[in-house]
Amino acid sequence: MSGGAHLPRGLHLLADFHGVDAERLTDPLAIETLLREAARAAGAKPVGGNFHPFGPGLGVTGVLLLQESHISIHTWPEHGFAAVDVFMCGSARPERAVAVIEAALQPVSVSRQEAPRG
C-alpha cells in the first residue's frame, strides 16, 4: 500500500466496570486525562475529544478521537457503573488502554467483550 494508509484491521474492546466509587465517575477533566493516559499507554495518538458532564454528582459522556480510532466512556455514578469502548487499529494495543482505565477506576467487577474488526 502506498501513502502510509492504515488497514481497517483492528481490535474493538468493550468493558463494563461495576462497583466504581461514584467520585471517580463525575469529573469530566479527570476522565479526559485518564483516557488520554490510556491512549498513550496503548501507543495511540489522540487527535481530539469531547467530554460532557451532566451536572454536579452526575455522570459524564466522552469520546477521545484517535489517529487509530477512538476511546469512549459513559458513566453512571449513581450506579457505580462505567461503560468503556476502545477501538484501535494498526500497532496500537487497546487492551493496554482498558488496563489503565481499570486500574484508575478500581471497579469491583469487570465484564469484557472483544471483536476483531476488518
CSV table of N, CA and C in Angstrom, one decimal, residues 23-116:
chain,number,residue,atom,x,y,z
A,23,GLU,N,-17.3,9.1,43.1
A,23,GLU,CA,-16.5,10.3,42.8
A,23,GLU,C,-15.5,10.1,41.7
A,24,ARG,N,-15.2,8.9,41.3
A,24,ARG,CA,-14.3,8.6,40.2
A,24,ARG,C,-15.0,8.8,38.8
A,25,LEU,N,-16.3,9.0,38.9
A,25,LEU,CA,-17.1,9.0,37.6
A,25,LEU,C,-17.8,10.3,37.3
A,26,THR,N,-17.5,11.4,38.0
A,26,THR,CA,-18.2,12.6,37.8
A,26,THR,C,-17.4,13.8,37.3
A,27,ASP,N,-16.1,13.7,37.2
A,27,ASP,CA,-15.2,14.8,36.8
A,27,ASP,C,-14.8,14.7,35.4
A,28,PRO,N,-15.3,15.5,34.5
A,28,PRO,CA,-15.0,15.3,33.0
A,28,PRO,C,-13.5,15.6,32.7
A,29,LEU,N,-12.9,16.5,33.4
A,29,LEU,CA,-11.5,16.7,33.2
A,29,LEU,C,-10.6,15.5,33.6
A,30,ALA,N,-10.9,15.0,34.8
A,30,ALA,CA,-10.2,13.8,35.3
A,30,ALA,C,-10.4,12.6,34.3
A,31,ILE,N,-11.6,12.5,33.8
A,31,ILE,CA,-11.9,11.4,32.9
A,31,ILE,C,-11.2,11.6,31.5
A,32,GLU,N,-11.2,12.8,31.1
A,32,GLU,CA,-10.4,13.1,29.8
A,32,GLU,C,-8.9,12.8,30.0
A,33,THR,N,-8.4,13.2,31.1
A,33,THR,CA,-7.0,13.0,31.4
A,33,THR,C,-6.7,11.5,31.5
A,34,LEU,N,-7.6,10.7,32.1
A,34,LEU,CA,-7.5,9.2,32.2
A,34,LEU,C,-7.5,8.6,30.8
A,35,LEU,N,-8.4,9.0,29.9
A,35,LEU,CA,-8.5,8.4,28.6
A,35,LEU,C,-7.3,8.8,27.8
A,36,ARG,N,-6.7,10.0,27.9
A,36,ARG,CA,-5.5,10.4,27.2
A,36,ARG,C,-4.3,9.5,27.7
A,37,GLU,N,-4.3,9.3,29.0
A,37,GLU,CA,-3.2,8.4,29.6
A,37,GLU,C,-3.4,7.0,29.0
A,38,ALA,N,-4.6,6.5,28.9
A,38,ALA,CA,-4.8,5.2,28.4
A,38,ALA,C,-4.4,5.1,26.9
A,39,ALA,N,-4.7,6.1,26.2
A,39,ALA,CA,-4.3,6.1,24.8
A,39,ALA,C,-2.8,6.1,24.6
A,40,ARG,N,-2.1,6.9,25.4
A,40,ARG,CA,-0.6,6.8,25.4
A,40,ARG,C,-0.1,5.5,25.7
A,41,ALA,N,-0.7,4.8,26.8
A,41,ALA,CA,-0.2,3.5,27.2
A,41,ALA,C,-0.4,2.5,26.1
A,42,ALA,N,-1.4,2.7,25.3
A,42,ALA,CA,-1.7,1.8,24.2
A,42,ALA,C,-0.9,2.0,22.9
A,43,GLY,N,-0.2,3.1,22.9
A,43,GLY,CA,0.6,3.5,21.7
A,43,GLY,C,-0.2,4.2,20.7
A,44,ALA,N,-1.3,4.9,21.1
A,44,ALA,CA,-2.2,5.6,20.2
A,44,ALA,C,-2.0,7.1,20.3
A,45,LYS,N,-2.4,7.8,19.3
A,45,LYS,CA,-2.3,9.2,19.2
A,45,LYS,C,-3.6,10.0,19.2
A,46,PRO,N,-3.9,10.7,20.3
A,46,PRO,CA,-5.2,11.5,20.3
A,46,PRO,C,-5.1,12.6,19.3
A,47,VAL,N,-6.3,12.8,18.7
A,47,VAL,CA,-6.4,13.9,17.7
A,47,VAL,C,-7.5,14.9,18.0
A,48,GLY,N,-8.3,14.6,19.1
A,48,GLY,CA,-9.4,15.4,19.5
A,48,GLY,C,-10.3,14.7,20.5
A,49,GLY,N,-11.1,15.5,21.1
A,49,GLY,CA,-12.0,14.9,22.1
A,49,GLY,C,-13.1,15.8,22.6
A,50,ASN,N,-14.2,15.2,23.2
A,50,ASN,CA,-15.3,16.0,23.7
A,50,ASN,C,-15.8,15.2,24.9
A,51,PHE,N,-15.9,15.9,26.0
A,51,PHE,CA,-16.4,15.3,27.3
A,51,PHE,C,-17.5,16.2,27.9
A,52,HIS,N,-18.6,15.6,28.2
A,52,HIS,CA,-19.8,16.4,28.6
A,52,HIS,C,-20.2,15.9,30.0
A,53,PRO,N,-20.2,16.8,31.0
A,53,PRO,CA,-20.8,16.4,32.3
A,53,PRO,C,-22.3,16.7,32.3
A,54,PHE,N,-23.0,15.9,33.1
A,54,PHE,CA,-24.4,16.1,33.2
A,54,PHE,C,-24.9,16.9,34.4
A,55,GLY,N,-23.9,17.4,35.2
A,55,GLY,CA,-24.2,18.2,36.3
A,55,GLY,C,-23.5,17.7,37.6
A,56,PRO,N,-23.5,18.5,38.6
A,56,PRO,CA,-22.8,18.0,39.9
A,56,PRO,C,-23.3,16.7,40.4
A,57,GLY,N,-22.4,15.8,40.6
A,57,GLY,CA,-22.7,14.4,41.1
A,57,GLY,C,-23.3,13.5,40.1
A,58,LEU,N,-23.4,14.0,38.8
A,58,LEU,CA,-24.0,13.1,37.8
A,58,LEU,C,-22.9,12.6,36.8
A,59,GLY,N,-23.2,11.9,35.9
A,59,GLY,CA,-22.3,11.2,35.0
A,59,GLY,C,-21.6,12.1,33.9
A,60,VAL,N,-20.8,11.4,33.2
A,60,VAL,CA,-20.0,12.1,32.1
A,60,VAL,C,-20.1,11.2,30.9
A,61,THR,N,-20.2,11.8,29.7
A,61,THR,CA,-20.1,11.0,28.5
A,61,THR,C,-18.9,11.7,27.7
A,62,GLY,N,-18.1,10.9,27.1
A,62,GLY,CA,-17.0,11.5,26.4
A,62,GLY,C,-16.4,10.5,25.4
A,63,VAL,N,-15.7,11.2,24.4
A,63,VAL,CA,-15.0,10.4,23.4
A,63,VAL,C,-13.7,11.1,23.1
A,64,LEU,N,-12.7,10.3,23.0
A,64,LEU,CA,-11.3,10.7,22.6
A,64,LEU,C,-11.1,10.1,21.3
A,65,LEU,N,-11.0,11.0,20.3
A,65,LEU,CA,-10.7,10.5,18.9
A,65,LEU,C,-9.2,10.3,18.8
A,66,LEU,N,-8.9,9.2,18.1
A,66,LEU,CA,-7.5,8.8,18.0
A,66,LEU,C,-7.2,8.7,16.5
A,67,GLN,N,-5.9,8.8,16.2
A,67,GLN,CA,-5.5,8.6,14.8
A,67,GLN,C,-5.8,7.1,14.5
A,68,GLU,N,-5.8,6.2,15.5
A,68,GLU,CA,-6.1,4.8,15.4
A,68,GLU,C,-7.5,4.4,15.5
A,69,SER,N,-8.4,5.3,15.9
A,69,SER,CA,-9.9,5.2,16.0
A,69,SER,C,-10.4,6.0,17.2
A,70,HIS,N,-10.8,5.3,18.3
A,70,HIS,CA,-11.4,6.1,19.4
A,70,HIS,C,-11.4,5.3,20.7
A,71,ILE,N,-11.6,6.1,21.8
A,71,ILE,CA,-12.0,5.5,23.1
A,71,ILE,C,-13.2,6.4,23.6
A,72,SER,N,-14.2,5.7,24.0
A,72,SER,CA,-15.4,6.4,24.6
A,72,SER,C,-15.7,5.9,26.0
A,73,ILE,N,-16.4,6.7,26.8
A,73,ILE,CA,-16.8,6.3,28.1
A,73,ILE,C,-18.1,7.0,28.4
A,74,HIS,N,-19.0,6.3,29.1
A,74,HIS,CA,-20.2,6.8,29.6
A,74,HIS,C,-20.3,6.3,31.1
A,75,THR,N,-20.6,7.3,32.0
A,75,THR,CA,-20.6,6.9,33.4
A,75,THR,C,-21.9,7.2,34.1
A,76,TRP,N,-22.2,6.4,35.0
A,76,TRP,CA,-23.4,6.5,35.9
A,76,TRP,C,-23.0,6.4,37.3
A,77,PRO,N,-22.5,7.5,38.0
A,77,PRO,CA,-22.0,7.4,39.3
A,77,PRO,C,-23.1,6.9,40.3
A,78,GLU,N,-24.3,7.2,40.0
A,78,GLU,CA,-25.4,6.7,40.9
A,78,GLU,C,-25.6,5.2,41.0
A,79,HIS,N,-25.0,4.6,40.0
A,79,HIS,CA,-25.0,3.1,39.9
A,79,HIS,C,-23.6,2.5,40.0
A,80,GLY,N,-22.6,3.4,40.2
A,80,GLY,CA,-21.2,2.9,40.3
A,80,GLY,C,-20.8,2.2,39.0
A,81,PHE,N,-21.2,2.6,37.8
A,81,PHE,CA,-21.0,1.9,36.6
A,81,PHE,C,-20.4,2.9,35.5
A,82,ALA,N,-19.5,2.3,34.8
A,82,ALA,CA,-18.9,3.0,33.6
A,82,ALA,C,-18.8,2.0,32.4
A,83,ALA,N,-19.2,2.4,31.2
A,83,ALA,CA,-19.2,1.6,30.0
A,83,ALA,C,-18.1,2.3,29.2
A,84,VAL,N,-17.1,1.4,28.8
A,84,VAL,CA,-15.9,1.9,28.0
A,84,VAL,C,-15.9,1.1,26.7
A,85,ASP,N,-15.5,1.9,25.7
A,85,ASP,CA,-15.4,1.3,24.3
A,85,ASP,C,-14.1,1.8,23.7
A,86,VAL,N,-13.3,0.8,23.4
A,86,VAL,CA,-11.9,1.1,22.8
A,86,VAL,C,-11.8,0.4,21.5
A,87,PHE,N,-11.6,1.1,20.4
A,87,PHE,CA,-11.3,0.5,19.1
A,87,PHE,C,-10.0,1.1,18.6
A,88,MET,N,-9.1,0.3,18.3
A,88,MET,CA,-7.8,0.7,17.7
A,88,MET,C,-7.3,-0.2,16.6
A,89,CYS,N,-6.7,0.4,15.6
A,89,CYS,CA,-6.2,-0.3,14.5
A,89,CYS,C,-4.6,-0.1,14.5
A,90,GLY,N,-4.0,-0.7,13.5
A,90,GLY,CA,-2.5,-0.6,13.4
A,90,GLY,C,-1.8,-1.3,14.6
A,91,SER,N,-0.7,-0.7,15.0
A,91,SER,CA,0.1,-1.4,16.1
A,91,SER,C,-0.4,-1.0,17.5
A,92,ALA,N,-1.4,-0.2,17.6
A,92,ALA,CA,-1.9,0.2,19.0
A,92,ALA,C,-2.4,-1.0,19.7
A,93,ARG,N,-2.4,-1.0,21.0
A,93,ARG,CA,-2.8,-2.1,21.9
A,93,ARG,C,-3.9,-1.7,22.8
A,94,PRO,N,-5.2,-1.9,22.3
A,94,PRO,CA,-6.3,-1.5,23.1
A,94,PRO,C,-6.4,-2.1,24.4
A,95,GLU,N,-5.9,-3.3,24.6
A,95,GLU,CA,-6.0,-4.0,25.9
A,95,GLU,C,-5.2,-3.2,27.0
A,96,ARG,N,-4.2,-2.5,26.5
A,96,ARG,CA,-3.4,-1.7,27.5
A,96,ARG,C,-4.2,-0.5,27.9
A,97,ALA,N,-5.0,0.1,27.0
A,97,ALA,CA,-5.8,1.2,27.4
A,97,ALA,C,-6.9,0.8,28.4
A,98,VAL,N,-7.5,-0.4,28.2
A,98,VAL,CA,-8.5,-0.9,29.1
A,98,VAL,C,-7.9,-1.1,30.5
A,99,ALA,N,-6.7,-1.7,30.5
A,99,ALA,CA,-6.0,-1.9,31.8
A,99,ALA,C,-5.7,-0.7,32.5
A,100,VAL,N,-5.3,0.4,31.9
A,100,VAL,CA,-5.1,1.7,32.5
A,100,VAL,C,-6.4,2.2,33.1
A,101,ILE,N,-7.4,2.2,32.4
A,101,ILE,CA,-8.7,2.7,32.8
A,101,ILE,C,-9.2,1.9,34.0
A,102,GLU,N,-9.1,0.5,33.9
A,102,GLU,CA,-9.5,-0.3,35.1
A,102,GLU,C,-8.7,0.0,36.3
A,103,ALA,N,-7.4,0.2,36.2
A,103,ALA,CA,-6.5,0.5,37.3
A,103,ALA,C,-6.9,1.8,38.0
A,104,ALA,N,-7.3,2.7,37.2
A,104,ALA,CA,-7.7,4.1,37.8
A,104,ALA,C,-9.1,4.0,38.4
A,105,LEU,N,-10.1,3.3,37.8
A,105,LEU,CA,-11.4,3.3,38.3
A,105,LEU,C,-11.6,2.3,39.4
A,106,GLN,N,-10.8,1.3,39.5
A,106,GLN,CA,-10.8,0.3,40.6
A,106,GLN,C,-12.2,-0.3,40.8
A,107,PRO,N,-12.8,-0.9,39.7
A,107,PRO,CA,-14.1,-1.5,39.8
A,107,PRO,C,-14.1,-2.8,40.7
A,108,VAL,N,-15.2,-3.1,41.2
A,108,VAL,CA,-15.3,-4.4,41.9
A,108,VAL,C,-15.3,-5.5,40.9
A,109,SER,N,-16.0,-5.3,39.8
A,109,SER,CA,-16.0,-6.4,38.8
A,109,SER,C,-16.0,-5.7,37.4
A,110,VAL,N,-15.5,-6.5,36.4
A,110,VAL,CA,-15.4,-6.1,35.0
A,110,VAL,C,-16.0,-7.2,34.1
A,111,SER,N,-16.7,-6.8,33.1
A,111,SER,CA,-17.1,-7.7,32.0
A,111,SER,C,-16.5,-7.1,30.8
A,112,ARG,N,-16.0,-8.0,29.9
A,112,ARG,CA,-15.3,-7.6,28.7
A,112,ARG,C,-15.9,-8.4,27.5
A,113,GLN,N,-15.9,-7.7,26.4
A,113,GLN,CA,-16.2,-8.3,25.1
A,113,GLN,C,-15.1,-7.8,24.1
A,114,GLU,N,-14.7,-8.7,23.2
A,114,GLU,CA,-13.7,-8.4,22.2
A,114,GLU,C,-14.2,-8.8,20.8
A,115,ALA,N,-14.0,-7.8,19.9
A,115,ALA,CA,-14.4,-8.1,18.5
A,115,ALA,C,-13.3,-7.7,17.5
A,116,PRO,N,-12.6,-8.6,16.8
A,116,PRO,CA,-11.7,-8.2,15.8
A,116,PRO,C,-12.5,-7.5,14.7
